[in-house]
mmCIF file of C-alpha atoms in Angstrom:
data_model
loop_
_atom_site.group_PDB
_atom_site.id
_atom_site.type_symbol
_atom_site.label_atom_id
_atom_site.label_comp_id
_atom_site.label_asym_id
_atom_site.label_seq_id
_atom_site.Cartn_x
_atom_site.Cartn_y
_atom_site.Cartn_z
ATOM 1 C CA MET G 1 -5.289 20.866 24.265
ATOM 2 C CA THR G 2 -3.786 21.302 21.563
ATOM 3 C CA THR G 3 -3.202 25.209 20.866
ATOM 4 C CA PRO G 4 -4.458 26.667 17.136
ATOM 5 C CA SER G 5 -2.074 28.423 16.701
ATOM 6 C CA LEU G 6 0.699 25.333 15.849
ATOM 7 C CA ASN G 7 -2.624 22.806 14.166
ATOM 8 C CA VAL G 8 -5.376 24.798 13.143
ATOM 9 C CA ARG G 9 -5.492 27.736 10.332
ATOM 10 C CA ARG G 10 -8.533 29.934 10.047
ATOM 11 C CA ASP G 11 -10.674 26.483 8.448
ATOM 12 C CA GLY G 12 -10.396 24.027 10.657
ATOM 13 C CA VAL G 13 -7.286 22.284 8.625
ATOM 14 C CA ALA G 14 -4.926 21.149 10.432
ATOM 15 C CA HIS G 15 -1.474 22.718 9.621
ATOM 16 C CA PRO G 16 0.737 21.199 7.362
ATOM 17 C CA ILE G 17 3.476 20.104 9.574
ATOM 18 C CA VAL G 18 1.318 18.156 12.068
ATOM 19 C CA PHE G 19 -0.827 16.863 9.059
ATOM 20 C CA THR G 20 2.143 15.638 7.490
ATOM 21 C CA ALA G 21 3.109 14.062 11.069
ATOM 22 C CA LEU G 22 0.311 12.854 10.998
ATOM 23 C CA MET G 23 -0.192 11.086 8.065
ATOM 24 C CA VAL G 24 3.162 10.172 8.975
ATOM 25 C CA LEU G 25 1.877 7.769 11.797
ATOM 26 C CA VAL G 26 -0.706 6.560 10.262
ATOM 27 C CA GLY G 27 1.416 5.182 7.107
ATOM 28 C CA LEU G 28 3.304 3.180 9.547
ATOM 29 C CA ASN G 29 0.584 0.894 10.849
ATOM 30 C CA LEU G 30 -0.232 0.249 7.067
ATOM 31 C CA ARG G 31 2.462 -2.406 6.695
ATOM 32 C CA PRO G 32 3.017 -4.028 9.745
ATOM 33 C CA ALA G 33 0.540 -6.545 10.108
ATOM 34 C CA LEU G 34 1.256 -8.113 6.738
ATOM 35 C CA SER G 35 5.055 -7.698 6.910
ATOM 36 C CA SER G 36 5.379 -9.420 10.270
ATOM 37 C CA LEU G 37 4.190 -12.138 9.513
ATOM 38 C CA ALA G 38 6.166 -14.128 6.486
ATOM 39 C CA PRO G 39 8.557 -14.242 8.527
ATOM 40 C CA LEU G 40 6.773 -16.578 11.346
ATOM 41 C CA LEU G 41 5.194 -18.330 9.144
ATOM 42 C CA PRO G 42 7.411 -20.993 10.077
ATOM 43 C CA ARG G 43 6.100 -21.060 13.434
ATOM 44 C CA ILE G 44 2.535 -20.467 12.658
ATOM 45 C CA GLU G 45 2.986 -23.695 10.182
ATOM 46 C CA ALA G 46 4.572 -25.894 13.482
ATOM 47 C CA ASP G 47 2.822 -24.932 16.340
ATOM 48 C CA THR G 48 -0.887 -24.645 14.843
ATOM 49 C CA GLY G 49 -0.950 -27.581 12.199
ATOM 50 C CA MET G 50 -1.713 -25.377 9.758
ATOM 51 C CA PRO G 51 -1.199 -27.149 5.708
ATOM 52 C CA LEU G 52 0.847 -25.641 3.459
ATOM 53 C CA LEU G 53 -2.884 -24.665 1.670
ATOM 54 C CA ALA G 54 -4.161 -22.997 4.900
ATOM 55 C CA ILE G 55 -1.131 -20.457 5.085
ATOM 56 C CA GLY G 56 -0.903 -19.660 1.656
ATOM 57 C CA ALA G 57 -5.235 -18.645 2.144
ATOM 58 C CA LEU G 58 -3.257 -16.745 5.094
ATOM 59 C CA THR G 59 -1.144 -14.348 3.389
ATOM 60 C CA THR G 60 -3.967 -14.180 0.631
ATOM 61 C CA LEU G 61 -6.951 -12.600 2.623
ATOM 62 C CA PRO G 62 -4.485 -9.352 3.712
ATOM 63 C CA VAL G 63 -4.711 -8.225 0.260
ATOM 64 C CA LEU G 64 -7.740 -10.073 -0.940
ATOM 65 C CA CYS G 65 -9.885 -8.220 1.534
ATOM 66 C CA LEU G 66 -7.846 -4.859 1.097
ATOM 67 C CA GLY G 67 -8.691 -4.853 -2.112
ATOM 68 C CA LEU G 68 -13.339 -5.893 -0.578
ATOM 69 C CA PHE G 69 -12.991 -2.650 1.874
ATOM 70 C CA ALA G 70 -11.176 -0.549 -0.332
ATOM 71 C CA PRO G 71 -14.598 0.709 -1.965
ATOM 72 C CA LEU G 72 -16.218 1.180 1.742
ATOM 73 C CA ALA G 73 -14.003 4.022 1.687
ATOM 74 C CA PRO G 74 -15.412 6.375 -0.009
ATOM 75 C CA TRP G 75 -19.388 5.552 1.262
ATOM 76 C CA LEU G 76 -18.003 5.918 4.867
ATOM 77 C CA SER G 77 -16.483 9.407 3.728
ATOM 78 C CA ARG G 78 -19.787 10.404 2.817
ATOM 79 C CA ARG G 79 -21.899 9.784 5.880
ATOM 80 C CA VAL G 80 -19.583 10.517 8.403
ATOM 81 C CA GLY G 81 -16.211 12.409 6.968
ATOM 82 C CA PRO G 82 -13.338 11.066 6.339
ATOM 83 C CA GLU G 83 -11.719 12.422 9.653
ATOM 84 C CA ARG G 84 -13.994 9.802 11.569
ATOM 85 C CA THR G 85 -13.717 7.277 8.759
ATOM 86 C CA LEU G 86 -9.859 7.591 9.487
ATOM 87 C CA SER G 87 -10.397 6.671 13.622
ATOM 88 C CA LEU G 88 -12.682 3.981 13.073
ATOM 89 C CA ALA G 89 -9.928 2.179 10.334
ATOM 90 C CA LEU G 90 -6.867 2.028 12.553
ATOM 91 C CA LEU G 91 -9.672 1.308 15.424
ATOM 92 C CA VAL G 92 -10.201 -2.055 12.990
ATOM 93 C CA LEU G 93 -6.768 -2.745 12.551
ATOM 94 C CA ALA G 94 -5.700 -3.068 15.952
ATOM 95 C CA LEU G 95 -8.379 -5.320 17.063
ATOM 96 C CA GLY G 96 -7.816 -7.259 14.659
ATOM 97 C CA LEU G 97 -4.299 -6.828 15.476
ATOM 98 C CA GLY G 98 -5.143 -7.886 18.953
ATOM 99 C CA LEU G 99 -7.304 -11.214 18.014
ATOM 100 C CA ARG G 100 -4.308 -12.587 15.489
ATOM 101 C CA GLY G 101 -1.846 -13.028 19.104
ATOM 102 C CA LEU G 102 -5.405 -15.714 19.863
ATOM 103 C CA ALA G 103 -3.228 -17.636 18.250
ATOM 104 C CA THR G 104 -5.571 -20.982 17.016
ATOM 105 C CA PRO G 105 -6.135 -20.467 13.669
ATOM 106 C CA ALA G 106 -9.461 -19.700 13.364
ATOM 107 C CA TRP G 107 -8.564 -16.273 15.570
ATOM 108 C CA LEU G 108 -5.561 -15.692 13.102
ATOM 109 C CA PHE G 109 -7.825 -15.559 10.226
ATOM 110 C CA ALA G 110 -11.096 -13.600 11.656
ATOM 111 C CA GLY G 111 -7.583 -11.070 12.733
ATOM 112 C CA THR G 112 -5.949 -11.207 9.514
ATOM 113 C CA LEU G 113 -9.470 -10.139 8.125
ATOM 114 C CA LEU G 114 -10.362 -6.731 10.517
ATOM 115 C CA VAL G 115 -6.187 -6.191 9.912
ATOM 116 C CA GLY G 116 -7.006 -5.992 6.196
ATOM 117 C CA ALA G 117 -10.376 -4.102 6.378
ATOM 118 C CA GLY G 118 -9.150 -1.239 8.735
ATOM 119 C CA ILE G 119 -5.500 -0.759 6.200
ATOM 120 C CA GLY G 120 -7.957 -0.950 2.594
ATOM 121 C CA VAL G 121 -9.971 1.715 4.058
ATOM 122 C CA ALA G 122 -6.676 3.817 5.801
ATOM 123 C CA GLY G 123 -4.825 3.050 2.130
ATOM 124 C CA THR G 124 -8.025 3.922 0.587
ATOM 125 C CA LEU G 125 -8.768 7.811 2.436
ATOM 126 C CA LEU G 126 -4.724 8.992 2.879
ATOM 127 C CA PRO G 127 -4.552 10.178 -0.714
ATOM 128 C CA ALA G 128 -7.163 11.743 -0.809
ATOM 129 C CA LEU G 129 -6.801 13.577 2.284
ATOM 130 C CA VAL G 130 -3.280 14.401 1.455
ATOM 131 C CA LYS G 131 -5.210 16.760 -2.051
ATOM 132 C CA ARG G 132 -7.713 17.954 0.162
ATOM 133 C CA GLU G 133 -5.041 18.750 2.290
ATOM 134 C CA LEU G 134 -2.119 19.843 0.541
ATOM 135 C CA PRO G 135 -3.361 20.328 -3.632
ATOM 136 C CA ALA G 136 -0.013 22.040 -4.104
ATOM 137 C CA SER G 137 2.619 18.958 -3.365
ATOM 138 C CA ALA G 138 -0.092 16.486 -3.456
ATOM 139 C CA ASP G 139 2.513 14.254 -5.624
ATOM 140 C CA VAL G 140 5.148 14.981 -3.102
ATOM 141 C CA MET G 141 3.849 14.321 0.624
ATOM 142 C CA THR G 142 2.653 11.286 -0.889
ATOM 143 C CA GLY G 143 6.643 10.398 -1.385
ATOM 144 C CA VAL G 144 6.453 11.220 2.048
ATOM 145 C CA TYR G 145 3.982 8.710 3.433
ATOM 146 C CA THR G 146 4.912 5.714 1.488
ATOM 147 C CA MET G 147 8.826 6.128 2.447
ATOM 148 C CA ALA G 148 6.784 5.318 6.037
ATOM 149 C CA LEU G 149 5.031 3.006 4.786
ATOM 150 C CA CYS G 150 8.050 1.506 3.518
ATOM 151 C CA LEU G 151 9.265 1.860 7.442
ATOM 152 C CA GLY G 152 7.567 0.020 8.591
ATOM 153 C CA GLY G 153 7.098 -2.515 6.158
ATOM 154 C CA ALA G 154 10.760 -2.824 7.261
ATOM 155 C CA LEU G 155 9.662 -2.731 10.333
ATOM 156 C CA GLY G 156 7.753 -4.948 10.339
ATOM 157 C CA ALA G 157 9.348 -7.733 8.606
ATOM 158 C CA GLY G 158 12.550 -7.019 11.232
ATOM 159 C CA LEU G 159 11.703 -7.116 13.847
ATOM 160 C CA SER G 160 9.361 -9.733 13.747
ATOM 161 C CA ILE G 161 12.234 -12.670 15.011
ATOM 162 C CA PRO G 162 13.630 -9.988 17.726
ATOM 163 C CA LEU G 163 10.157 -10.249 19.124
ATOM 164 C CA ALA G 164 9.272 -13.163 19.229
ATOM 165 C CA GLY G 165 12.152 -14.270 21.399
ATOM 166 C CA VAL G 166 11.675 -10.751 23.937
ATOM 167 C CA LEU G 167 8.079 -11.217 24.289
ATOM 168 C CA GLY G 168 7.887 -15.013 24.135
ATOM 169 C CA GLY G 169 6.325 -16.478 21.298
ATOM 170 C CA TRP G 170 4.902 -15.158 17.910
ATOM 171 C CA PRO G 171 1.499 -14.375 19.255
ATOM 172 C CA ALA G 172 2.830 -11.792 21.752
ATOM 173 C CA ALA G 173 4.792 -11.007 18.160
ATOM 174 C CA LEU G 174 1.957 -10.168 16.314
ATOM 175 C CA THR G 175 -1.000 -8.614 18.830
ATOM 176 C CA SER G 176 2.642 -5.621 19.953
ATOM 177 C CA TRP G 177 1.173 -4.448 15.952
ATOM 178 C CA ALA G 178 -1.307 -2.942 17.727
ATOM 179 C CA ALA G 179 -0.188 -0.505 19.858
ATOM 180 C CA LEU G 180 1.321 1.330 17.351
ATOM 181 C CA ALA G 181 -2.189 1.435 15.964
ATOM 182 C CA ALA G 182 -3.199 2.580 19.301
ATOM 183 C CA LEU G 183 -0.745 5.445 19.447
ATOM 184 C CA GLY G 184 -1.965 6.387 15.955
ATOM 185 C CA LEU G 185 -5.481 6.403 16.616
ATOM 186 C CA ILE G 186 -5.115 8.586 19.544
ATOM 187 C CA ALA G 187 -2.914 11.193 17.877
ATOM 188 C CA TRP G 188 -5.681 10.671 15.188
ATOM 189 C CA GLN G 189 -8.216 11.712 17.553
ATOM 190 C CA ALA G 190 -6.843 14.391 19.260
ATOM 191 C CA LEU G 191 -4.872 16.551 16.619
ATOM 192 C CA MET G 192 -6.987 15.493 12.696
ATOM 193 C CA PRO G 193 -8.258 18.065 10.569
ATOM 194 C CA THR G 194 -12.018 19.290 11.248
ATOM 195 C CA PRO G 195 -12.981 21.549 8.441
ATOM 196 C CA THR G 196 -15.757 23.274 9.536
ATOM 197 C CA GLN G 197 -16.862 23.478 5.731
ATOM 198 C CA ARG G 198 -17.800 20.500 3.255
ATOM 199 C CA PRO G 199 -17.259 20.059 -0.499
ATOM 200 C CA PRO G 200 -20.601 20.569 -1.715
ATOM 201 C CA ALA G 201 -22.084 17.349 -3.305
ATOM 202 C CA PRO G 202 -21.066 16.227 -6.502
ATOM 203 C CA PRO G 203 -22.768 16.590 -9.033
ATOM 204 C CA ARG G 204 -24.862 13.423 -10.455
ATOM 205 C CA SER G 205 -23.081 12.245 -13.136
ATOM 206 C CA GLY G 206 -19.760 12.247 -11.881
ATOM 207 C CA ASN G 207 -20.400 9.624 -9.825
ATOM 208 C CA THR G 208 -18.600 5.925 -9.435
ATOM 209 C CA ARG G 209 -20.414 4.222 -11.905
ATOM 210 C CA ALA G 210 -19.226 7.292 -14.803
ATOM 211 C CA LEU G 211 -15.353 6.209 -13.046
ATOM 212 C CA LEU G 212 -16.161 3.369 -14.200
ATOM 213 C CA THR G 213 -16.261 4.286 -18.447
ATOM 214 C CA GLN G 214 -13.116 6.000 -17.989
ATOM 215 C CA PRO G 215 -9.741 4.048 -19.587
ATOM 216 C CA LEU G 216 -7.846 6.744 -17.696
ATOM 217 C CA ALA G 217 -9.185 5.775 -13.694
ATOM 218 C CA TRP G 218 -8.298 1.915 -15.109
ATOM 219 C CA GLN G 219 -4.850 1.826 -16.299
ATOM 220 C CA VAL G 220 -3.898 3.671 -13.468
ATOM 221 C CA THR G 221 -5.851 0.413 -11.716
ATOM 222 C CA LEU G 222 -4.731 -2.150 -13.167
ATOM 223 C CA TYR G 223 -1.007 -0.573 -12.983
ATOM 224 C CA MET G 224 -2.290 -0.297 -9.333
ATOM 225 C CA GLY G 225 -3.007 -4.113 -9.571
ATOM 226 C CA CYS G 226 0.468 -5.415 -11.155
ATOM 227 C CA GLN G 227 2.679 -3.414 -9.274
ATOM 228 C CA SER G 228 0.990 -3.976 -6.165
ATOM 229 C CA SER G 229 0.978 -8.065 -7.218
ATOM 230 C CA LEU G 230 4.514 -7.864 -7.104
ATOM 231 C CA ALA G 231 4.959 -6.181 -3.915
ATOM 232 C CA TYR G 232 3.002 -8.675 -1.254
ATOM 233 C CA ILE G 233 4.524 -11.816 -3.624
ATOM 234 C CA VAL G 234 7.803 -10.376 -2.170
ATOM 235 C CA PHE G 235 5.868 -9.553 1.139
ATOM 236 C CA GLY G 236 4.345 -13.171 1.488
ATOM 237 C CA TRP G 237 7.029 -14.942 -0.370
ATOM 238 C CA LEU G 238 9.746 -13.800 -0.757
ATOM 239 C CA PRO G 239 12.020 -14.746 2.041
ATOM 240 C CA THR G 240 10.165 -18.928 1.243
ATOM 241 C CA LEU G 241 11.921 -18.209 -2.370
ATOM 242 C CA LEU G 242 15.311 -17.341 -1.220
ATOM 243 C CA VAL G 243 15.493 -20.398 0.743
ATOM 244 C CA GLU G 244 13.853 -22.426 -1.784
ATOM 245 C CA ARG G 245 17.598 -21.058 -3.893
ATOM 246 C CA GLY G 246 19.745 -22.135 -1.112
ATOM 247 C CA TYR G 247 20.257 -19.533 1.454
ATOM 248 C CA GLY G 248 19.400 -20.296 5.030
ATOM 249 C CA GLU G 249 16.117 -18.500 6.744
ATOM 250 C CA ALA G 250 18.233 -15.859 8.327
ATOM 251 C CA GLU G 251 19.640 -15.191 5.683
ATOM 252 C CA ALA G 252 16.938 -14.832 3.341
ATOM 253 C CA GLY G 253 15.425 -12.998 6.725
ATOM 254 C CA TRP G 254 17.930 -9.980 6.482
ATOM 255 C CA LEU G 255 17.703 -9.674 2.745
ATOM 256 C CA MET G 256 14.260 -9.351 3.221
ATOM 257 C CA GLY G 257 14.372 -6.670 5.400
ATOM 258 C CA VAL G 258 17.399 -4.925 3.828
ATOM 259 C CA SER G 259 14.541 -5.021 0.425
ATOM 260 C CA VAL G 260 12.229 -3.566 1.813
ATOM 261 C CA MET G 261 14.862 -0.665 4.283
ATOM 262 C CA VAL G 262 16.058 0.885 0.335
ATOM 263 C CA GLN G 263 12.328 1.124 -0.408
ATOM 264 C CA LEU G 264 12.044 4.532 1.939
ATOM 265 C CA VAL G 265 14.748 5.391 -0.357
ATOM 266 C CA SER G 266 13.152 5.655 -3.943
ATOM 267 C CA ALA G 267 9.551 5.785 -1.886
ATOM 268 C CA LEU G 268 10.516 9.637 -1.107
ATOM 269 C CA ALA G 269 12.512 10.166 -4.287
ATOM 270 C CA ALA G 270 10.555 8.912 -7.036
ATOM 271 C CA PRO G 271 7.348 11.872 -6.769
ATOM 272 C CA TRP G 272 10.914 14.355 -7.525
ATOM 273 C CA LEU G 273 11.543 11.894 -9.729
ATOM 274 C CA ALA G 274 8.726 11.988 -11.889
ATOM 275 C CA ARG G 275 8.682 16.130 -12.077
ATOM 276 C CA LEU G 276 11.415 16.418 -13.992
ATOM 277 C CA GLY G 277 10.021 15.134 -17.271
ATOM 278 C CA ARG G 278 6.347 16.093 -18.724
ATOM 279 C CA ASP G 279 5.331 13.386 -17.137
ATOM 280 C CA GLN G 280 5.308 9.806 -15.492
ATOM 281 C CA ARG G 281 6.389 7.580 -18.046
ATOM 282 C CA PRO G 282 10.046 7.468 -17.218
ATOM 283 C CA ALA G 283 10.105 7.200 -14.136
ATOM 284 C CA LEU G 284 7.293 4.301 -14.036
ATOM 285 C CA ILE G 285 9.585 2.395 -16.808
ATOM 286 C CA LEU G 286 12.315 3.002 -14.333
ATOM 287 C CA VAL G 287 11.444 1.762 -11.178
ATOM 288 C CA LEU G 288 9.386 -0.656 -13.017
ATOM 289 C CA GLY G 289 12.927 -2.059 -14.639
ATOM 290 C CA LEU G 290 14.865 -1.960 -11.878
ATOM 291 C CA ILE G 291 12.154 -4.517 -10.141
ATOM 292 C CA GLY G 292 12.498 -7.159 -12.824
ATOM 293 C CA ALA G 293 16.600 -6.919 -12.129
ATOM 294 C CA GLY G 294 16.080 -7.073 -8.385
ATOM 295 C CA PHE G 295 14.031 -9.941 -8.844
ATOM 296 C CA TRP G 296 16.229 -12.149 -11.388
ATOM 297 C CA VAL G 297 19.657 -11.643 -10.322
ATOM 298 C CA LEU G 298 17.851 -12.951 -6.597
ATOM 299 C CA LEU G 299 15.940 -15.434 -8.259
ATOM 300 C CA GLN G 300 18.576 -16.322 -11.297
ATOM 301 C CA GLY G 301 22.208 -14.158 -11.234
ATOM 302 C CA PRO G 302 25.018 -16.016 -8.743
ATOM 303 C CA ALA G 303 24.551 -15.492 -5.861
ATOM 304 C CA GLU G 304 27.551 -12.549 -5.143
ATOM 305 C CA TRP G 305 25.286 -10.504 -5.942
ATOM 306 C CA ARG G 306 21.994 -10.828 -4.141
ATOM 307 C CA TRP G 307 22.663 -7.507 -2.575
ATOM 308 C CA THR G 308 22.861 -6.151 -5.398
ATOM 309 C CA GLY G 309 19.346 -7.850 -6.472
ATOM 310 C CA VAL G 310 18.398 -6.969 -3.292
ATOM 311 C CA VAL G 311 18.885 -3.552 -3.379
ATOM 312 C CA LEU G 312 17.283 -2.961 -6.922
ATOM 313 C CA LEU G 313 14.296 -4.902 -5.635
ATOM 314 C CA GLY G 314 13.765 -2.310 -3.248
ATOM 315 C CA LEU G 315 14.338 0.958 -5.349
ATOM 316 C CA GLY G 316 12.177 -0.651 -7.498
ATOM 317 C CA GLN G 317 9.342 -1.118 -5.006
ATOM 318 C CA GLY G 318 9.605 1.910 -2.543
ATOM 319 C CA GLY G 319 9.385 3.829 -5.857
ATOM 320 C CA GLY G 320 6.858 1.907 -8.228
ATOM 321 C CA PHE G 321 4.574 1.883 -4.985
ATOM 322 C CA SER G 322 4.666 6.216 -4.442
ATOM 323 C CA LEU G 323 4.242 6.619 -7.788
ATOM 324 C CA ALA G 324 0.616 4.485 -8.095
ATOM 325 C CA LEU G 325 -0.269 6.518 -5.239
ATOM 326 C CA SER G 326 1.046 9.619 -6.813
ATOM 327 C CA LEU G 327 -0.679 9.411 -10.385
ATOM 328 C CA ILE G 328 -4.100 8.676 -8.010
ATOM 329 C CA VAL G 329 -3.387 13.068 -7.001
ATOM 330 C CA LEU G 330 -2.460 14.113 -10.377
ATOM 331 C CA ARG G 331 -4.333 11.950 -12.625
ATOM 332 C CA THR G 332 -7.415 13.904 -11.143
ATOM 333 C CA ALA G 333 -8.204 17.593 -10.263
ATOM 334 C CA ASP G 334 -9.728 17.768 -6.964
ATOM 335 C CA ALA G 335 -9.834 16.032 -3.805
ATOM 336 C CA ARG G 336 -13.131 14.287 -4.005
ATOM 337 C CA LEU G 337 -12.119 12.656 -7.739
ATOM 338 C CA ALA G 338 -8.934 12.117 -6.691
ATOM 339 C CA GLY G 339 -10.627 9.472 -3.571
ATOM 340 C CA LYS G 340 -13.064 7.640 -6.187
ATOM 341 C CA LEU G 341 -10.027 6.616 -7.690
ATOM 342 C CA SER G 342 -8.567 6.242 -4.876
ATOM 343 C CA GLY G 343 -11.119 3.999 -3.831
ATOM 344 C CA MET G 344 -11.300 2.148 -7.636
ATOM 345 C CA ALA G 345 -8.213 1.702 -7.816
ATOM 346 C CA GLN G 346 -6.994 0.630 -4.505
ATOM 347 C CA GLY G 347 -10.374 -2.087 -4.638
ATOM 348 C CA GLY G 348 -9.919 -3.258 -7.752
ATOM 349 C CA GLY G 349 -5.850 -2.875 -7.586
ATOM 350 C CA TYR G 350 -5.624 -4.850 -4.987
ATOM 351 C CA ALA G 351 -8.458 -7.637 -5.835
ATOM 352 C CA LEU G 352 -6.207 -8.076 -8.130
ATOM 353 C CA ALA G 353 -2.916 -8.311 -6.365
ATOM 354 C CA SER G 354 -4.024 -10.440 -4.425
ATOM 355 C CA LEU G 355 -3.530 -13.719 -7.091
ATOM 356 C CA GLY G 356 -0.319 -13.048 -6.801
ATOM 357 C CA PRO G 357 1.292 -13.914 -3.615
ATOM 358 C CA LEU G 358 -2.186 -17.359 -4.317
ATOM 359 C CA GLY G 359 -0.986 -17.803 -7.923
ATOM 360 C CA ILE G 360 3.443 -18.344 -6.640
ATOM 361 C CA GLY G 361 2.096 -20.906 -4.147
ATOM 362 C CA VAL G 362 0.144 -22.695 -5.931
ATOM 363 C CA MET G 363 3.474 -22.681 -7.785
ATOM 364 C CA LEU G 364 5.384 -23.609 -5.157
ATOM 365 C CA ASP G 365 2.753 -26.625 -3.884
ATOM 366 C CA LEU G 366 3.065 -28.086 -7.708
ATOM 367 C CA GLY G 367 6.729 -27.817 -8.185
ATOM 368 C CA LEU G 368 7.173 -26.184 -11.020
ATOM 369 C CA GLY G 369 10.683 -24.461 -9.699
ATOM 370 C CA LEU G 370 12.038 -21.563 -9.568
ATOM 371 C CA THR G 371 12.883 -20.373 -13.204
ATOM 372 C CA GLY G 372 8.621 -20.544 -13.653
ATOM 373 C CA ILE G 373 8.879 -18.604 -11.361
ATOM 374 C CA THR G 374 10.673 -15.597 -12.526
ATOM 375 C CA LEU G 375 9.627 -15.388 -15.338
ATOM 376 C CA ALA G 376 6.079 -15.558 -13.978
ATOM 377 C CA LEU G 377 7.580 -12.481 -11.887
ATOM 378 C CA LEU G 378 8.709 -11.199 -15.167
ATOM 379 C CA ALA G 379 5.760 -11.387 -17.167
ATOM 380 C CA ILE G 380 3.990 -9.168 -14.597
ATOM 381 C CA VAL G 381 6.585 -6.389 -14.728
ATOM 382 C CA ALA G 382 5.523 -6.402 -18.317
ATOM 383 C CA ALA G 383 2.153 -5.858 -17.382
ATOM 384 C CA ALA G 384 2.947 -3.412 -15.207
ATOM 385 C CA MET G 385 4.690 -1.937 -17.690
ATOM 386 C CA ALA G 386 1.784 -1.702 -20.569
ATOM 387 C CA PHE G 387 -0.775 0.174 -18.129
ATOM 388 C CA ALA G 388 2.538 2.696 -16.771
ATOM 389 C CA LEU G 389 2.530 3.585 -20.219
ATOM 390 C CA LEU G 390 -0.996 4.804 -20.534
ATOM 391 C CA ALA G 391 -1.715 6.052 -16.975
ATOM 392 C CA GLY G 392 2.054 7.423 -16.990
ATOM 393 C CA ARG G 393 -0.015 10.521 -19.258
ATOM 394 C CA ASN G 394 0.224 13.982 -18.450
ATOM 395 C CA ARG G 395 -3.399 14.233 -17.768
ATOM 396 C CA ARG G 396 -6.849 14.833 -15.751
ATOM 397 C CA LEU G 397 -9.795 13.599 -14.810
ATOM 398 C CA ILE G 398 -12.409 16.421 -14.524
ATOM 399 C CA ASN G 399 -16.495 17.083 -14.029
ATOM 400 C CA ASP G 400 -16.769 19.828 -16.570
ATOM 401 C CA GLN G 401 -19.890 23.012 -16.544
ATOM 402 C CA ALA G 402 -22.195 20.634 -16.809
ATOM 403 C CA GLY G 403 -20.901 17.557 -14.494
ATOM 404 C CA ARG G 404 -19.662 15.103 -16.838
ATOM 405 C CA LEU G 405 -16.832 13.101 -16.680
ATOM 406 C CA MET G 406 -14.553 14.120 -18.588
ATOM 407 C CA VAL G 407 -10.299 13.473 -19.005
ATOM 408 C CA ARG G 408 -8.421 16.920 -20.575
#
């Protein structure tokens, strides 16, 4: 049993250092299940005989599930508590990763569905838990959590092929990530925060339906959706697009892996950068500009600039996602509202984001070419900038004394 002086304060909440470590460990689990699939798609296609349309659906399904299951997180949290809900999400994630290793199309889709469900619920809970446990530094701690997400994504992309070689094939490589999920579950169960007092029930008018009437909530949601669409296009299709450009498969995999690894830097730095201004709009426009420049250099620019494009894309996407999560905690007055906005922004945002990988797959199947795809990517960047200019303003959702939800 852990000593109270290390991991428990007087109110039963985890020590900040312990909670931060748990947050990082959980964050490490929320991207390998997605990023480890793309480098193995050619082998999966060859071994299973799945058509290109089915392969495209396999890349789209987890993102769609993120959107479908994220709204369940606040509902489950109210009934069994956010700590037990996160434990359940990690268990579902581990089971899904195990099922994908059974290596048939049916089990691949079933496992991927569970993976998306587990990640959708866990990813929605973390911003609210950060807001509750570390309210004074919630935006910076969100950057730390996002850095863990990016590291997990980089590990998934970079280690998939080596693991397949060491473990004897792609099924074992996909299943191996269940061990990390199991480790996260054990650590969370042993050291998770356990507040002895729950916050009072929210006013009736402060429910999700009221949140749906607030333009600020929709602005955060639509920004989340646009930047997430770009992120999952990278996870699902960037190696394929780079091969289409003329790079070899091995180099395309390295380019993707380096891009995801670079995200670590900006994921941690972006919330600090956002603190320098009166609001988050300058930082948001900067990171989105880097994303657009990175896509253009990689898909249209000179080949000798490709590593520059990788760095630009990685810096932009790491900062873009970190700021998206930061907006959830910065645009809300308390942990309960942060949980509700997180469910809305990640649920609706990921449902919107699933159209990105699907659309790129359709464009590739129709043979529209890299120029058309690049224009589509830049259009998504432009839409993200428009919503960022609205969501990045220094405003907060708050319940007034009568319990009405308002913006201040």
